[in-house]
PDB file of C-alpha atoms in Angstrom:
ATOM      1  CA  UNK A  15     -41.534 -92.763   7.808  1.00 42.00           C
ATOM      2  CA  UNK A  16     -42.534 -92.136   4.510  1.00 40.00           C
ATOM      3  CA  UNK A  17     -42.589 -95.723   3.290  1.00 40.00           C
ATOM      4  CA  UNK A  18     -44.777 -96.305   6.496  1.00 43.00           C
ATOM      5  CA  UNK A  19     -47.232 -93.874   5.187  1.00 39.00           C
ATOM      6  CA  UNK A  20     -47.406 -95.413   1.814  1.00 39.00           C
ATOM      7  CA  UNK A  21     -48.134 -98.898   3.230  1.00 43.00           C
ATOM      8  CA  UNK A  22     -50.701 -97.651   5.353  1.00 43.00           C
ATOM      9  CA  UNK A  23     -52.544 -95.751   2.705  1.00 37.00           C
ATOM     10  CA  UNK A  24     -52.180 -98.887   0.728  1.00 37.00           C
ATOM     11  CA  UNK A  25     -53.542-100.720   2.860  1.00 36.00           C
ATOM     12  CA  UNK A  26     -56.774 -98.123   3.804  1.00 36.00           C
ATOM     13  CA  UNK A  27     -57.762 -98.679   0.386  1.00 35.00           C
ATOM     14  CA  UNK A  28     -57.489-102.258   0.351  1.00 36.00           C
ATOM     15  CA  UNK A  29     -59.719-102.076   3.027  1.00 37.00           C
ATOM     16  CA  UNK A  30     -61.977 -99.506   1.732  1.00 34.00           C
ATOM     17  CA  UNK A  31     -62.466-101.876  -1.315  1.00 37.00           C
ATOM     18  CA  UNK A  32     -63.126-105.182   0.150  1.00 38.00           C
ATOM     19  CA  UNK A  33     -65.089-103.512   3.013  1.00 38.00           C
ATOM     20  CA  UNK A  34     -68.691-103.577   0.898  1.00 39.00           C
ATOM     21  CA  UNK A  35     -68.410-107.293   0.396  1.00 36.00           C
ATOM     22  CA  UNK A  36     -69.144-108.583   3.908  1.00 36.00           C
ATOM     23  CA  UNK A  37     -71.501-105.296   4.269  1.00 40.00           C
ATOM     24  CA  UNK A  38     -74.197-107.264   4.651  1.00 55.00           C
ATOM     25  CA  UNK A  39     -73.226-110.757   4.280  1.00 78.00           C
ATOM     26  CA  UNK A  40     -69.913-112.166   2.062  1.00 89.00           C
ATOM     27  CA  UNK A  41     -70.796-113.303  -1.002  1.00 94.00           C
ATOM     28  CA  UNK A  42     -67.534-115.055  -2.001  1.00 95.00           C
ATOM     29  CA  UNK A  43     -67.325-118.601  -1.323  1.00 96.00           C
ATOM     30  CA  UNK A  44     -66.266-121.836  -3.374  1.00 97.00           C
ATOM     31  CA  UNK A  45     -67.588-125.891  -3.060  1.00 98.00           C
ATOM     32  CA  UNK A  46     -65.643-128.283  -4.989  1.00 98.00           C
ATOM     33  CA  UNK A  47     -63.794-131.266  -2.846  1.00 98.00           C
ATOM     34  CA  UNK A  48     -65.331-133.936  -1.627  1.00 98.00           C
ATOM     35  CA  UNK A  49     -64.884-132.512   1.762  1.00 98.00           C
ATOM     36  CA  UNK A  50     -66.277-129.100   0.914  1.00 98.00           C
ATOM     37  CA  UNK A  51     -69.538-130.605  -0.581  1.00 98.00           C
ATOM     38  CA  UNK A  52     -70.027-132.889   2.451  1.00 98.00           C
ATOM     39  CA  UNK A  53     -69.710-129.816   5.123  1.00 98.00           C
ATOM     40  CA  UNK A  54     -71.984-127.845   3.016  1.00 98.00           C
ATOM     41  CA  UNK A  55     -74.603-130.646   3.044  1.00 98.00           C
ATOM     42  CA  UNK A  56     -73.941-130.724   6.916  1.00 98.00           C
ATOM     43  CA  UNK A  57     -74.269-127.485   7.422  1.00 97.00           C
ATOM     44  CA  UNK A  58     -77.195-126.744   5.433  1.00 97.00           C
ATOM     45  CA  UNK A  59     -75.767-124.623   2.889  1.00 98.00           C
ATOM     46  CA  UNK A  60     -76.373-127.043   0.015  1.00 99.00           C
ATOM     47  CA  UNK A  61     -79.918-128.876   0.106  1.00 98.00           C
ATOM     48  CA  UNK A  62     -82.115-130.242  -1.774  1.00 98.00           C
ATOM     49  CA  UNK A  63     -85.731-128.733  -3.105  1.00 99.00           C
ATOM     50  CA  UNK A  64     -89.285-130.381  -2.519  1.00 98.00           C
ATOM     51  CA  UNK A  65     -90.775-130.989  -5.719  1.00 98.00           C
ATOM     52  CA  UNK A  66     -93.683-129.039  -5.285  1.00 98.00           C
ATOM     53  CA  UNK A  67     -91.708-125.951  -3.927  1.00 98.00           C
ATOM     54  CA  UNK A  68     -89.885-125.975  -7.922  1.00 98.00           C
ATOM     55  CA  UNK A  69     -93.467-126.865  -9.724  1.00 98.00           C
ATOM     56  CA  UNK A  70     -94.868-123.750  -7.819  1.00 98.00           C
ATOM     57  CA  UNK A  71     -92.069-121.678  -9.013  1.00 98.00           C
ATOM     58  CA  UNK A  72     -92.450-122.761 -12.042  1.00 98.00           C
ATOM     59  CA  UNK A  73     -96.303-122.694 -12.283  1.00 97.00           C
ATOM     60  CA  UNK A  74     -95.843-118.781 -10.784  1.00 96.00           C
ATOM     61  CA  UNK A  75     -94.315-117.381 -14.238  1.00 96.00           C
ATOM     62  CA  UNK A  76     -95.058-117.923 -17.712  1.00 95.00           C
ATOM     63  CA  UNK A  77     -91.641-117.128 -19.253  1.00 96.00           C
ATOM     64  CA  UNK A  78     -90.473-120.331 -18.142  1.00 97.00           C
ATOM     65  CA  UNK A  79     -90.346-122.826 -21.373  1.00 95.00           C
ATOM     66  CA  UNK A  80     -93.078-125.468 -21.903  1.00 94.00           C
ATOM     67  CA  UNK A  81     -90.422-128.183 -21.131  1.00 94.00           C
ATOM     68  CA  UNK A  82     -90.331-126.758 -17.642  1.00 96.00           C
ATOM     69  CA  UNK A  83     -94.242-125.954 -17.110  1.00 95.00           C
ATOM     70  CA  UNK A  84     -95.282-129.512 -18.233  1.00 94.00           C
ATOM     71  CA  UNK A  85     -92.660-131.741 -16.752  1.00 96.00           C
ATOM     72  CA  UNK A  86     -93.052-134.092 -13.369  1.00 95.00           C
ATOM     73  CA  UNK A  87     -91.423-132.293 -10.427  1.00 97.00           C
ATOM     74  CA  UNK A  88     -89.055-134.002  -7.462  1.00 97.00           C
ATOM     75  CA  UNK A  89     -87.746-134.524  -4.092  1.00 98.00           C
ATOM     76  CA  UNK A  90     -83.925-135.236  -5.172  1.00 98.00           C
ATOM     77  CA  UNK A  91     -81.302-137.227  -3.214  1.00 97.00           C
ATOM     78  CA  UNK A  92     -78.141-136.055  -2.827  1.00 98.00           C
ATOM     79  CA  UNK A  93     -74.801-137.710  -2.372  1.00 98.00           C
ATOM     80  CA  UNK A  94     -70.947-136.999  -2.962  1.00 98.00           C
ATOM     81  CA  UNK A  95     -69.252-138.968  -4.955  1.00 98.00           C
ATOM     82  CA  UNK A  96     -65.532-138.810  -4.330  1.00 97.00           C
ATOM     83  CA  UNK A  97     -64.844-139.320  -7.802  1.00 95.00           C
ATOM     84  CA  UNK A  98     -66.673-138.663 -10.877  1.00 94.00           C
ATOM     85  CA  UNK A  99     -64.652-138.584 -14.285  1.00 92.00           C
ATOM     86  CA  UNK A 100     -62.091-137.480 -12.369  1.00 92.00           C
ATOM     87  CA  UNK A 101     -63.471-134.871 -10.392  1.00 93.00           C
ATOM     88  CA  UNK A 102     -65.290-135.272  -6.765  1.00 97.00           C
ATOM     89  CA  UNK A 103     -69.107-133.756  -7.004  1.00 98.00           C
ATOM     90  CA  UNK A 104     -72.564-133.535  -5.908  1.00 99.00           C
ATOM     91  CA  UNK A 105     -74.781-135.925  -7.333  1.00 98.00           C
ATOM     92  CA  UNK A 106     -78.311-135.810  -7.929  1.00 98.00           C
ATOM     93  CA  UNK A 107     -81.018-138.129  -8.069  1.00 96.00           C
ATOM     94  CA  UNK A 108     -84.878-138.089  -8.671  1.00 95.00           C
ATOM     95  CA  UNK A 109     -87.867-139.314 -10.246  1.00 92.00           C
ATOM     96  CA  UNK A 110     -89.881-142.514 -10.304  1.00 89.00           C
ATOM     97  CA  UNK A 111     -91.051-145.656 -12.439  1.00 85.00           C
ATOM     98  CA  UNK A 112     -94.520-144.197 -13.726  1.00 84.00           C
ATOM     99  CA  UNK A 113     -92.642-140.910 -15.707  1.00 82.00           C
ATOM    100  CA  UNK A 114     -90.674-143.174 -18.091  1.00 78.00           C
ATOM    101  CA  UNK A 115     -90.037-141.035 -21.100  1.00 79.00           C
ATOM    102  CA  UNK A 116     -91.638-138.116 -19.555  1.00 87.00           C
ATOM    103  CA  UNK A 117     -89.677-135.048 -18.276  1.00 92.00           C
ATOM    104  CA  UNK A 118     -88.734-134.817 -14.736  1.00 95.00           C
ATOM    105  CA  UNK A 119     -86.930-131.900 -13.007  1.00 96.00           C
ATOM    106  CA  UNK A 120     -85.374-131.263  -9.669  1.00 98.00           C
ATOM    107  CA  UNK A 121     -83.035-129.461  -7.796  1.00 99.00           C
ATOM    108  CA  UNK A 122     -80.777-127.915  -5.162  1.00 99.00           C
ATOM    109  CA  UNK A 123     -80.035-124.879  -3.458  1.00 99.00           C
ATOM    110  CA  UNK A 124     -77.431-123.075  -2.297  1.00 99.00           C
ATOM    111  CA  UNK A 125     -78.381-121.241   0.376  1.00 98.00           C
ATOM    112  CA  UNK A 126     -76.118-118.224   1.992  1.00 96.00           C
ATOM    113  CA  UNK A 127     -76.808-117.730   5.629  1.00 89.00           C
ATOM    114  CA  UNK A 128     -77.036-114.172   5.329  1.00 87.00           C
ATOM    115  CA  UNK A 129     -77.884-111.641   2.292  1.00 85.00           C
ATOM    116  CA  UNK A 130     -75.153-110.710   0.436  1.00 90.00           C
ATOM    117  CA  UNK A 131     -74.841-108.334  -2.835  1.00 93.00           C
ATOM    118  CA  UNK A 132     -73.967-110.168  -5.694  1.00 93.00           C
ATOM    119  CA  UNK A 133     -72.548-107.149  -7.684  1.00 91.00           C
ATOM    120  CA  UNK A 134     -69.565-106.882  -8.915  1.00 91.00           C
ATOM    121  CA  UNK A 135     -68.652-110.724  -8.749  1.00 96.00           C
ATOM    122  CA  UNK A 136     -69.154-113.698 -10.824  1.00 97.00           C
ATOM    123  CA  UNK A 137     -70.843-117.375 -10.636  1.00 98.00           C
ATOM    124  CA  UNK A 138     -69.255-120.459 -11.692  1.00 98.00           C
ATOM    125  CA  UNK A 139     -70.429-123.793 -12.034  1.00 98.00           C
ATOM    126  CA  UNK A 140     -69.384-127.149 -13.593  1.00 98.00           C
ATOM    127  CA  UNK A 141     -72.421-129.283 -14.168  1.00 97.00           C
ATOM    128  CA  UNK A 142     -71.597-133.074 -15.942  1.00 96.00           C
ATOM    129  CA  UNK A 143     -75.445-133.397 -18.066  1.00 94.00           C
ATOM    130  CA  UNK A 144     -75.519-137.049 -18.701  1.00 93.00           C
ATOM    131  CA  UNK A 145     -77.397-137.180 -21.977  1.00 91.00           C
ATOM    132  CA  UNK A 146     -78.309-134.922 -25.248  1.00 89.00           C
ATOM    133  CA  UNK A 147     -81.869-132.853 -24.523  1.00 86.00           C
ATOM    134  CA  UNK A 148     -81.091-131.935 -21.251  1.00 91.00           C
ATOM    135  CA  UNK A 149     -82.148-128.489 -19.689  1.00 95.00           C
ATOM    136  CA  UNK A 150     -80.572-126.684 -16.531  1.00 97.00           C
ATOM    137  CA  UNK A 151     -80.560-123.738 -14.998  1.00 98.00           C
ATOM    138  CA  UNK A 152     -79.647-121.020 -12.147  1.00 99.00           C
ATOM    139  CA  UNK A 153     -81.975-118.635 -10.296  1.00 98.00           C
ATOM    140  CA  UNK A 154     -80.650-116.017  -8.056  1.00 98.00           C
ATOM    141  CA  UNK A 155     -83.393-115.740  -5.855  1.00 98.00           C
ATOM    142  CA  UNK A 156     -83.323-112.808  -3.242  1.00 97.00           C
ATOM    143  CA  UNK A 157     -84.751-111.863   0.227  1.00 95.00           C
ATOM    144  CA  UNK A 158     -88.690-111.097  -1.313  1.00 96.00           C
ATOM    145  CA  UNK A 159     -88.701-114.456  -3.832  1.00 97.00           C
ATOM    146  CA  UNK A 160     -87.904-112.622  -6.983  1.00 98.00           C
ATOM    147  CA  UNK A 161     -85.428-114.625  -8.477  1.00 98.00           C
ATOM    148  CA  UNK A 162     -82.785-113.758 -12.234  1.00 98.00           C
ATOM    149  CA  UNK A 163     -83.196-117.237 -14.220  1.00 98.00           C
ATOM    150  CA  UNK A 164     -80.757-118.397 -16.388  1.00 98.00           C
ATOM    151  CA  UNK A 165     -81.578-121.635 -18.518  1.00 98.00           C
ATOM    152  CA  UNK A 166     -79.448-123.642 -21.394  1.00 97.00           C
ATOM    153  CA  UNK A 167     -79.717-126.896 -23.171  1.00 96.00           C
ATOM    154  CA  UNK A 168     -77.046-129.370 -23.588  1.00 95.00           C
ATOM    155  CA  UNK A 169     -76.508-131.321 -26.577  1.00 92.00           C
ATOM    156  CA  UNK A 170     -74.341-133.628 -28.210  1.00 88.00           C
ATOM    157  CA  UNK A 171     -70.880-132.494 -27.816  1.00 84.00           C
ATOM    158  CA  UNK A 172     -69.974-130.060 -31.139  1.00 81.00           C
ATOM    159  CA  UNK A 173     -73.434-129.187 -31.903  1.00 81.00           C
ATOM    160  CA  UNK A 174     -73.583-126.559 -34.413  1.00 78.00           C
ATOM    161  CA  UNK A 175     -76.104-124.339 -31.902  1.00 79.00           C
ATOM    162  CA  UNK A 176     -73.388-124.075 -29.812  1.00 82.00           C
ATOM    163  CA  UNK A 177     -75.249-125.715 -26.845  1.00 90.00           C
ATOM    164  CA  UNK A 178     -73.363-127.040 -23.621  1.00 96.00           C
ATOM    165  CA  UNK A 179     -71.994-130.509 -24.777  1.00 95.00           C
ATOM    166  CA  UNK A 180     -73.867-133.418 -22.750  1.00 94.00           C
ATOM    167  CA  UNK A 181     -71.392-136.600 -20.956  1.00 93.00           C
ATOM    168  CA  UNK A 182     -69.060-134.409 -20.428  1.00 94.00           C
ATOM    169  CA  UNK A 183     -68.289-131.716 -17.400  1.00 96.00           C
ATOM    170  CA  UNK A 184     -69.055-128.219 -18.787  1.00 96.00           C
ATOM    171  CA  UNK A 185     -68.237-124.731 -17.017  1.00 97.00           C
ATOM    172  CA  UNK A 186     -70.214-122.313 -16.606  1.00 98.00           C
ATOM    173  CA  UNK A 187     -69.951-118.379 -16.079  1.00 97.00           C
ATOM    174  CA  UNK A 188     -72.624-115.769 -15.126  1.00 97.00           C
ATOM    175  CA  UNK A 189     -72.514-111.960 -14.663  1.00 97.00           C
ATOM    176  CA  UNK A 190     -75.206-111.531 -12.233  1.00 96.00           C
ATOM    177  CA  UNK A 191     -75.555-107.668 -13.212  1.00 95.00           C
ATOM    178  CA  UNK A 192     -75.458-107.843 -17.391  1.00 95.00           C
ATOM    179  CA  UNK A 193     -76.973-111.258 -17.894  1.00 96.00           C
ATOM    180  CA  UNK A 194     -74.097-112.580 -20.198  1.00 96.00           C
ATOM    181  CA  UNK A 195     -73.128-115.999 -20.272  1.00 96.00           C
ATOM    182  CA  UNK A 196     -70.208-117.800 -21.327  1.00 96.00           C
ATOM    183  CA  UNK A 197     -72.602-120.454 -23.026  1.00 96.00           C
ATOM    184  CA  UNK A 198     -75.784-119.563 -24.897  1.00 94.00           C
ATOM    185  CA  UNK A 199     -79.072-119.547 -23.262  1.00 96.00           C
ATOM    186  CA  UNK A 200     -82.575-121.350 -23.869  1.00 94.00           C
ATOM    187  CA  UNK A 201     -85.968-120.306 -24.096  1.00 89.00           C
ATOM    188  CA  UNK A 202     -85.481-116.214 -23.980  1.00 91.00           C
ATOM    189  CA  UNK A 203     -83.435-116.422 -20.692  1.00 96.00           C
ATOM    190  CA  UNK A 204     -81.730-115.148 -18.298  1.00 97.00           C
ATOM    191  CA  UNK A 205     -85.575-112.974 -17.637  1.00 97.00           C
ATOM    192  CA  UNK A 206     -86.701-112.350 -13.910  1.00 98.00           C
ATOM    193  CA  UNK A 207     -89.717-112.533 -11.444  1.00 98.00           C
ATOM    194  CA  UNK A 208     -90.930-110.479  -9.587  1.00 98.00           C
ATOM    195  CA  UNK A 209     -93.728-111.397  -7.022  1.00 96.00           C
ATOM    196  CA  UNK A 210     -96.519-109.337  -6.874  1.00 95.00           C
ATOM    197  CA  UNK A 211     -96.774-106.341  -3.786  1.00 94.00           C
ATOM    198  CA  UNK A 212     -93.166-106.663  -3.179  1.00 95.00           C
ATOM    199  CA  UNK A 213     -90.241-104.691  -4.325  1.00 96.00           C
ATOM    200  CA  UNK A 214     -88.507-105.672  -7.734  1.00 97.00           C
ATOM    201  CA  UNK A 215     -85.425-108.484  -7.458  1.00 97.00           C
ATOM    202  CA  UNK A 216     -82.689-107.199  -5.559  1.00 96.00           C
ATOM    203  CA  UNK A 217     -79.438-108.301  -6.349  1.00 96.00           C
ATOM    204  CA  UNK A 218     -78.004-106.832  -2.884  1.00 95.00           C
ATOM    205  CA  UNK A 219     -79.786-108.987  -0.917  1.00 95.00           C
ATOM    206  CA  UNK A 220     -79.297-112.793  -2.624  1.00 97.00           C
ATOM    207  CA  UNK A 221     -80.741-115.811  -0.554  1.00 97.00           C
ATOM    208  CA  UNK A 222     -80.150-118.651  -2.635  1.00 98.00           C
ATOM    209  CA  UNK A 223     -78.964-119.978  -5.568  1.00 99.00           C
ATOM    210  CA  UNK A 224     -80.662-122.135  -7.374  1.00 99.00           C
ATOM    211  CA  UNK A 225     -79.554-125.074  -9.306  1.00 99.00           C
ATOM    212  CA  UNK A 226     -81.526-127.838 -10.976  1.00 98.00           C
ATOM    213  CA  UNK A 227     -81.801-129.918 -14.104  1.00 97.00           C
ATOM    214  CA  UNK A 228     -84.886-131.381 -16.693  1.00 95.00           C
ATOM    215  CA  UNK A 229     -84.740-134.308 -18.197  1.00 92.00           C
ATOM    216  CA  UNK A 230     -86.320-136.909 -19.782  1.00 85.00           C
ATOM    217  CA  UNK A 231     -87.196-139.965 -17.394  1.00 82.00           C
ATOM    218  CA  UNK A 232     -84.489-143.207 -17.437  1.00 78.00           C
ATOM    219  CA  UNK A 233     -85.825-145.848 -20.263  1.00 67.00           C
ATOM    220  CA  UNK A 234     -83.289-148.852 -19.804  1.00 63.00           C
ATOM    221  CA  UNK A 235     -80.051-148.905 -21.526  1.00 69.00           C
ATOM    222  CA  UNK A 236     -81.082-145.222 -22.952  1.00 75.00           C
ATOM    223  CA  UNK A 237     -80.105-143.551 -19.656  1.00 84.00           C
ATOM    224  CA  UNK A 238     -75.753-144.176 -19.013  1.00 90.00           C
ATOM    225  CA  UNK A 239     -74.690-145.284 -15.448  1.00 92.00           C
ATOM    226  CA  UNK A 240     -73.551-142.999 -12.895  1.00 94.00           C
ATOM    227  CA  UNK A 241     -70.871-142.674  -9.750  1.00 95.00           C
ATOM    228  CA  UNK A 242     -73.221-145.094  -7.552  1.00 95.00           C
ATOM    229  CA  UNK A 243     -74.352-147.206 -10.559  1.00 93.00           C
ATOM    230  CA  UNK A 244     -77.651-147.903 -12.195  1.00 91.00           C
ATOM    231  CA  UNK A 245     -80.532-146.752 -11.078  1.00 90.00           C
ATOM    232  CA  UNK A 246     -84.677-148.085 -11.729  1.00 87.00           C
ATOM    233  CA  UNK A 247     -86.488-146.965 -14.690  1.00 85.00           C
ATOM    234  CA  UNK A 248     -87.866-143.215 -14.582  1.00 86.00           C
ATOM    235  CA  UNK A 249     -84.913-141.925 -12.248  1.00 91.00           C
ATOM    236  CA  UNK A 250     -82.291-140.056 -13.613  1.00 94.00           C
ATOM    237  CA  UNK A 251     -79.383-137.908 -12.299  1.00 95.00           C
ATOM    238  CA  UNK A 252     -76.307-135.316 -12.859  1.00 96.00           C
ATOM    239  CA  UNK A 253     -73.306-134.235 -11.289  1.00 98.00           C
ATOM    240  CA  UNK A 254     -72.044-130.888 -10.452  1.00 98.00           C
ATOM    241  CA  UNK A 255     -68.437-130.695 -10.151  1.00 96.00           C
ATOM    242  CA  UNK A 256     -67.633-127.327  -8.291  1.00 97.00           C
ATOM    243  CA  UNK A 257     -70.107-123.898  -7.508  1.00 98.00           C
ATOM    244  CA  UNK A 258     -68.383-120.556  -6.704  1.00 98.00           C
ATOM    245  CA  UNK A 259     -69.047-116.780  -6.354  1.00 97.00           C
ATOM    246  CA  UNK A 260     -65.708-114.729  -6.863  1.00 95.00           C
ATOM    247  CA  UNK A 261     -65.092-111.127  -8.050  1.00 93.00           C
ATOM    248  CA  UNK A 262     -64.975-110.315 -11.366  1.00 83.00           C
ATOM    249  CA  UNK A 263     -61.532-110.022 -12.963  1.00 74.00           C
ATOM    250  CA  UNK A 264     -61.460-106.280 -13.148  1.00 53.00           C
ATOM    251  CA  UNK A 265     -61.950-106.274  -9.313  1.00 43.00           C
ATOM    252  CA  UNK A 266     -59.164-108.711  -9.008  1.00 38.00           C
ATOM    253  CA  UNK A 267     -56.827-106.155 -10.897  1.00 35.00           C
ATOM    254  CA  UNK A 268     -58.076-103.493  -8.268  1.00 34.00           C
ATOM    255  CA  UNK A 269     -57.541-105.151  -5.507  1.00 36.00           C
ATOM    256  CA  UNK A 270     -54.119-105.573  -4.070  1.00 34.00           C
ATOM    257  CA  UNK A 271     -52.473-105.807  -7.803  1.00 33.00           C
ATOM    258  CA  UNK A 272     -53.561-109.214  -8.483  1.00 32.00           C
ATOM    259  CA  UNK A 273     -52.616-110.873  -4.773  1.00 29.00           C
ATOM    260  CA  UNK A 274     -56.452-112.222  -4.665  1.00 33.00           C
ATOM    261  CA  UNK A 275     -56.628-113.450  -8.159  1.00 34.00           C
ATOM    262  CA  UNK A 276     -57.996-116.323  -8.094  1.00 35.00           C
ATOM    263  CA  UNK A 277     -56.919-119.591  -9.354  1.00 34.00           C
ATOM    264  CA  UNK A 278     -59.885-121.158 -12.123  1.00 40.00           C
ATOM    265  CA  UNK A 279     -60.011-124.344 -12.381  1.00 40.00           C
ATOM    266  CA  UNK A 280     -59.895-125.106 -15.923  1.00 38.00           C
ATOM    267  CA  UNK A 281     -59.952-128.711 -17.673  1.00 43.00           C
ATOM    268  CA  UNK A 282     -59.256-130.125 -20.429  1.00 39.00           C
ATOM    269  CA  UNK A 283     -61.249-130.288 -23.438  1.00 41.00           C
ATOM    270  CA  UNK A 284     -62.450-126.555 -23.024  1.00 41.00           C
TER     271      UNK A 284
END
């Protein structure tokens, strides 16, 4: 009898714990097969932004960097490629023939079908930037438009700056609620938005996140080939390997003595 007691108070505050995260929408989930990415494409969840949704984003805030606010803006295509340096991924595409040298951005979103609270959990990405002077970044956008932007530059791999190391896959860690980042940020991010006449950004009621890269346009040779080959002068693309919101590791430890930790992914060359 007694041991029965224990296991059900055990499990009450399991329950009690876990119970806030699909409040009001779960924000836990994880992309990264080939599989994954194409029923998240297929269901909506992952899709790509019009350009002139990003340039008005953009346009809307002046703590975005100049490489941002004077750059070309794109639809993007999106495939998965089963196999990209050894990992299966989303790849991007965008841009066109007269921005040749010039710096185009696009992007994708990932889009949760209801809106969850972000607290207490962590984001994780891997991201493959093709070539040195590259800018990406993440907004958490919630249910009014504000949005929590994150931004970073990648670089040639061992750059004294410490920047994320371009041609290779790179992972990527945000706390949502203290800003930090497992890389260094660009241009005086993460900063937020908040549109006028509504309330301020709301990290208990996330929409999307966003995900998209700048870059100067393909010139020739200049710009490497990627999973579906070479592509016309002006395009360029990237890959992103995997994208996943999980509790933080203190949580983990909370919950159930470890039985959700999760198991990171973690390559080689970290």
């Amino acid at each position: 009898m007694c041991l029965r007691v224990k296991g059900c108070v055990v499990f009450a505050l399991v329950a009690l714990v876990l119970l806030p995260l699909g409040a009001s929408g779960d924000p836990i989930f994880r992309i990264g097969t080939e599989a994954e990415w194409r029923q998240a494409i297929l269901d909506g969840r992952v899709r790509g932004v019009p350009g002139a949704v990003f340039e008005q984003m953009v346009a809307e805030d002046t703590q975005w960097p100049d490489e941002y606010r004077y750059a070309s803006f794109f639809d993007v295509f999106l495939e998965v490629a089963p196999n990209w340096q050894g990992e299966p991924c989303l790849y991007m595409a965008w841009g066109n023939s007269q921005v040749v040298g010039e710096r185009v951005a696009g992007a994708w979103d990932y889009v949760y079908p209801q809106d969850p609270n972000l607290g207490q959990n962590v984001i994780e990405f891997s991201i493959f930037p093709p070539v040195p002077s590259t800018l990406f970044s993440l907004n958490i956008i919630d249910q009014f438009g504000n949005y929590r932007e994150w931004i970073w530059h990648a670089d040639v791999p061992g750059n004294p700056l410490g920047e994320v190391p371009a041609g290779q896959w790179a992972t990527l860690v945000i706390d949502p609620v203290t800003g930090a980042s497992n890389w260094p940020t660009f241009g005086g991010s993460p900063f937020i938005h908040n549109v006028p006449g509504m309330p301020p950004f709301d990290l208990g009621s996330v929409r999307i996140l966003r995900f998209d890269e700048n870059i100067l346009g393909r010139q020739g040779d200049l710009f490497p080939d990627g999973p579906f080959g070479p592509l016309p002068d002006g395009w360029v693309w990237n890959a992103w390997d995997h994208v996943a919101v999980q509790p933080e590791p203190a949580t983990l430890l909370l919950v159930g003595g470890g039985l959700l930790a999760l198991a990171r992914k973690r390559r080689r060359g970290k």
